[in-house]
Amino acid sequence: MRLNQLKYAGVLLAVTVAMPGPAHSQFIHRDNRANPFTDLKRLSTSRQISIQSLTVLTDAVGVEFCKERYGNGYTVSPNPNGRRGQFVSDKGHKFSLYARSELRGDGIYAEHSQVLITFPNEPDQEVEITQFITGFINSKMFSGVFSDGVCSGRFSVINVK
């Protein structure tokens, strides 16, 4: 008799854990797709990015290396010769979004994404960037933090055209 009770308790636990969250929050995992930060349906084709608080994560380079890589910002647009998720900057950066996941709830949007970037001064080297983006759902204003393992910093979308 005791064995039957444990069996039913296990089923109840499995059903409870497997139930989805409330309808107002959702977790979405998408690979190789655009995001609200770069989605042409929600934002226009170019956005100006401001870079702040650059820091160095290793003793191998100085902060000047990071400033040369990222500068204080640039304008990003979809790559006219690329696929969805590929972007270029007005200063020669090339971006390729390859993995992302997002969370939406209570009017707030959060995203974790990974991007391969080629810098104008290092055209033969792709660097992987990890970034976290936050903002309000249906807003054109976003901000976040990023790291490439050597440099890290904050960014903001300051102008959308």
PDB file of C-alpha atoms in Angstrom, residues 10-118:
ATOM      1  CA  GLY A  10       5.861  10.999  -7.893  1.00  0.00           C
ATOM      2  CA  VAL A  11       3.295  11.511 -10.669  1.00  0.00           C
ATOM      3  CA  LEU A  12       1.950  14.621  -8.905  1.00  0.00           C
ATOM      4  CA  LEU A  13       5.487  15.998  -8.535  1.00  0.00           C
ATOM      5  CA  ALA A  14       6.235  15.355 -12.222  1.00  0.00           C
ATOM      6  CA  VAL A  15       3.018  17.103 -13.300  1.00  0.00           C
ATOM      7  CA  THR A  16       3.716  20.065 -11.009  1.00  0.00           C
ATOM      8  CA  VAL A  17       7.297  20.524 -12.254  1.00  0.00           C
ATOM      9  CA  ALA A  18       6.324  20.114 -15.913  1.00  0.00           C
ATOM     10  CA  MET A  19       3.584  22.775 -15.858  1.00  0.00           C
ATOM     11  CA  PRO A  20       4.475  25.924 -17.822  1.00  0.00           C
ATOM     12  CA  GLY A  21       4.939  29.289 -16.169  1.00  0.00           C
ATOM     13  CA  PRO A  22       2.364  32.061 -16.213  1.00  0.00           C
ATOM     14  CA  ALA A  23       1.228  33.379 -19.573  1.00  0.00           C
ATOM     15  CA  HIS A  24       2.741  36.823 -18.970  1.00  0.00           C
ATOM     16  CA  SER A  25       6.309  35.464 -18.867  1.00  0.00           C
ATOM     17  CA  GLN A  26       8.100  33.348 -21.390  1.00  0.00           C
ATOM     18  CA  PHE A  27      11.533  31.966 -22.120  1.00  0.00           C
ATOM     19  CA  ILE A  28      12.461  31.582 -25.757  1.00  0.00           C
ATOM     20  CA  HIS A  29      15.627  30.001 -27.099  1.00  0.00           C
ATOM     21  CA  ARG A  30      16.450  30.763 -30.713  1.00  0.00           C
ATOM     22  CA  ASP A  31      19.605  30.062 -32.645  1.00  0.00           C
ATOM     23  CA  ASN A  32      20.542  32.098 -35.712  1.00  0.00           C
ATOM     24  CA  ARG A  33      17.577  34.461 -35.540  1.00  0.00           C
ATOM     25  CA  ALA A  34      17.367  38.194 -35.149  1.00  0.00           C
ATOM     26  CA  ASN A  35      16.204  39.721 -31.880  1.00  0.00           C
ATOM     27  CA  PRO A  36      14.189  42.767 -30.807  1.00  0.00           C
ATOM     28  CA  PHE A  37      17.481  44.654 -30.549  1.00  0.00           C
ATOM     29  CA  THR A  38      18.106  43.972 -34.234  1.00  0.00           C
ATOM     30  CA  ASP A  39      14.684  42.935 -35.524  1.00  0.00           C
ATOM     31  CA  LEU A  40      13.774  44.994 -38.570  1.00  0.00           C
ATOM     32  CA  LYS A  41      10.062  44.662 -37.782  1.00  0.00           C
ATOM     33  CA  ARG A  42      10.450  46.495 -34.481  1.00  0.00           C
ATOM     34  CA  LEU A  43      13.403  48.777 -35.164  1.00  0.00           C
ATOM     35  CA  SER A  44      14.402  50.581 -38.279  1.00  0.00           C
ATOM     36  CA  THR A  45      17.426  49.586 -40.289  1.00  0.00           C
ATOM     37  CA  SER A  46      20.200  51.352 -38.379  1.00  0.00           C
ATOM     38  CA  ARG A  47      20.861  52.026 -34.755  1.00  0.00           C
ATOM     39  CA  GLN A  48      23.577  54.045 -33.081  1.00  0.00           C
ATOM     40  CA  ILE A  49      25.396  52.215 -30.305  1.00  0.00           C
ATOM     41  CA  SER A  50      27.259  54.021 -27.523  1.00  0.00           C
ATOM     42  CA  ILE A  51      30.061  52.119 -25.748  1.00  0.00           C
ATOM     43  CA  GLN A  52      30.907  52.999 -22.133  1.00  0.00           C
ATOM     44  CA  SER A  53      32.987  51.733 -19.204  1.00  0.00           C
ATOM     45  CA  LEU A  54      35.499  49.682 -21.171  1.00  0.00           C
ATOM     46  CA  THR A  55      37.656  47.536 -18.903  1.00  0.00           C
ATOM     47  CA  VAL A  56      40.418  45.006 -19.443  1.00  0.00           C
ATOM     48  CA  LEU A  57      39.968  41.450 -18.141  1.00  0.00           C
ATOM     49  CA  THR A  58      43.582  40.317 -18.567  1.00  0.00           C
ATOM     50  CA  ASP A  59      47.063  41.653 -17.907  1.00  0.00           C
ATOM     51  CA  ALA A  60      48.127  40.789 -21.470  1.00  0.00           C
ATOM     52  CA  VAL A  61      46.767  44.059 -22.917  1.00  0.00           C
ATOM     53  CA  GLY A  62      45.995  47.562 -21.733  1.00  0.00           C
ATOM     54  CA  VAL A  63      42.737  49.508 -21.870  1.00  0.00           C
ATOM     55  CA  GLU A  64      43.990  51.248 -25.045  1.00  0.00           C
ATOM     56  CA  PHE A  65      43.644  47.888 -26.840  1.00  0.00           C
ATOM     57  CA  CYS A  66      39.952  47.775 -25.881  1.00  0.00           C
ATOM     58  CA  LYS A  67      39.433  51.415 -26.868  1.00  0.00           C
ATOM     59  CA  GLU A  68      40.955  50.676 -30.275  1.00  0.00           C
ATOM     60  CA  ARG A  69      38.679  47.643 -30.740  1.00  0.00           C
ATOM     61  CA  TYR A  70      35.395  49.213 -29.654  1.00  0.00           C
ATOM     62  CA  GLY A  71      35.923  52.968 -29.624  1.00  0.00           C
ATOM     63  CA  ASN A  72      33.106  54.954 -28.072  1.00  0.00           C
ATOM     64  CA  GLY A  73      30.450  53.648 -30.419  1.00  0.00           C
ATOM     65  CA  TYR A  74      29.264  53.148 -33.980  1.00  0.00           C
ATOM     66  CA  THR A  75      26.181  52.822 -36.134  1.00  0.00           C
ATOM     67  CA  VAL A  76      25.080  49.251 -36.883  1.00  0.00           C
ATOM     68  CA  SER A  77      23.003  48.210 -39.911  1.00  0.00           C
ATOM     69  CA  PRO A  78      22.040  44.873 -41.455  1.00  0.00           C
ATOM     70  CA  ASN A  79      24.728  43.589 -43.819  1.00  0.00           C
ATOM     71  CA  PRO A  80      23.279  44.193 -47.316  1.00  0.00           C
ATOM     72  CA  ASN A  81      25.200  41.167 -48.630  1.00  0.00           C
ATOM     73  CA  GLY A  82      24.649  38.976 -45.580  1.00  0.00           C
ATOM     74  CA  ARG A  83      22.034  36.686 -44.150  1.00  0.00           C
ATOM     75  CA  ARG A  84      19.630  37.413 -41.324  1.00  0.00           C
ATOM     76  CA  GLY A  85      21.593  38.053 -38.147  1.00  0.00           C
ATOM     77  CA  GLN A  86      24.587  39.587 -39.945  1.00  0.00           C
ATOM     78  CA  PHE A  87      25.406  43.264 -39.441  1.00  0.00           C
ATOM     79  CA  VAL A  88      28.083  45.826 -40.242  1.00  0.00           C
ATOM     80  CA  SER A  89      29.100  49.071 -38.601  1.00  0.00           C
ATOM     81  CA  ASP A  90      29.950  52.401 -40.143  1.00  0.00           C
ATOM     82  CA  LYS A  91      33.505  51.898 -38.826  1.00  0.00           C
ATOM     83  CA  GLY A  92      34.036  48.509 -40.472  1.00  0.00           C
ATOM     84  CA  HIS A  93      33.014  46.025 -37.772  1.00  0.00           C
ATOM     85  CA  LYS A  94      31.267  42.841 -38.983  1.00  0.00           C
ATOM     86  CA  PHE A  95      28.820  41.073 -36.651  1.00  0.00           C
ATOM     87  CA  SER A  96      27.242  37.630 -36.938  1.00  0.00           C
ATOM     88  CA  LEU A  97      24.639  36.700 -34.327  1.00  0.00           C
ATOM     89  CA  TYR A  98      24.750  32.926 -33.879  1.00  0.00           C
ATOM     90  CA  ALA A  99      23.023  32.079 -30.602  1.00  0.00           C
ATOM     91  CA  ARG A 100      20.549  33.793 -28.338  1.00  0.00           C
ATOM     92  CA  SER A 101      17.901  33.236 -25.726  1.00  0.00           C
ATOM     93  CA  GLU A 102      15.386  35.703 -24.389  1.00  0.00           C
ATOM     94  CA  LEU A 103      13.101  36.164 -21.431  1.00  0.00           C
ATOM     95  CA  ARG A 104      10.001  38.356 -21.452  1.00  0.00           C
ATOM     96  CA  GLY A 105       7.861  39.144 -18.467  1.00  0.00           C
ATOM     97  CA  ASP A 106       6.016  42.014 -16.826  1.00  0.00           C
ATOM     98  CA  GLY A 107       6.868  44.345 -19.714  1.00  0.00           C
ATOM     99  CA  ILE A 108      10.620  43.688 -19.507  1.00  0.00           C
ATOM    100  CA  TYR A 109      12.770  42.070 -22.164  1.00  0.00           C
ATOM    101  CA  ALA A 110      16.109  40.368 -21.391  1.00  0.00           C
ATOM    102  CA  GLU A 111      18.405  38.533 -23.761  1.00  0.00           C
ATOM    103  CA  HIS A 112      21.639  36.590 -23.680  1.00  0.00           C
ATOM    104  CA  SER A 113      23.322  36.332 -27.067  1.00  0.00           C
ATOM    105  CA  GLN A 114      26.595  35.325 -28.618  1.00  0.00           C
ATOM    106  CA  VAL A 115      28.049  37.189 -31.566  1.00  0.00           C
ATOM    107  CA  LEU A 116      31.107  36.689 -33.734  1.00  0.00           C
ATOM    108  CA  ILE A 117      32.719  40.014 -34.546  1.00  0.00           C
ATOM    109  CA  THR A 118      35.505  41.023 -36.911  1.00  0.00           C
TER     110      THR A 118
END
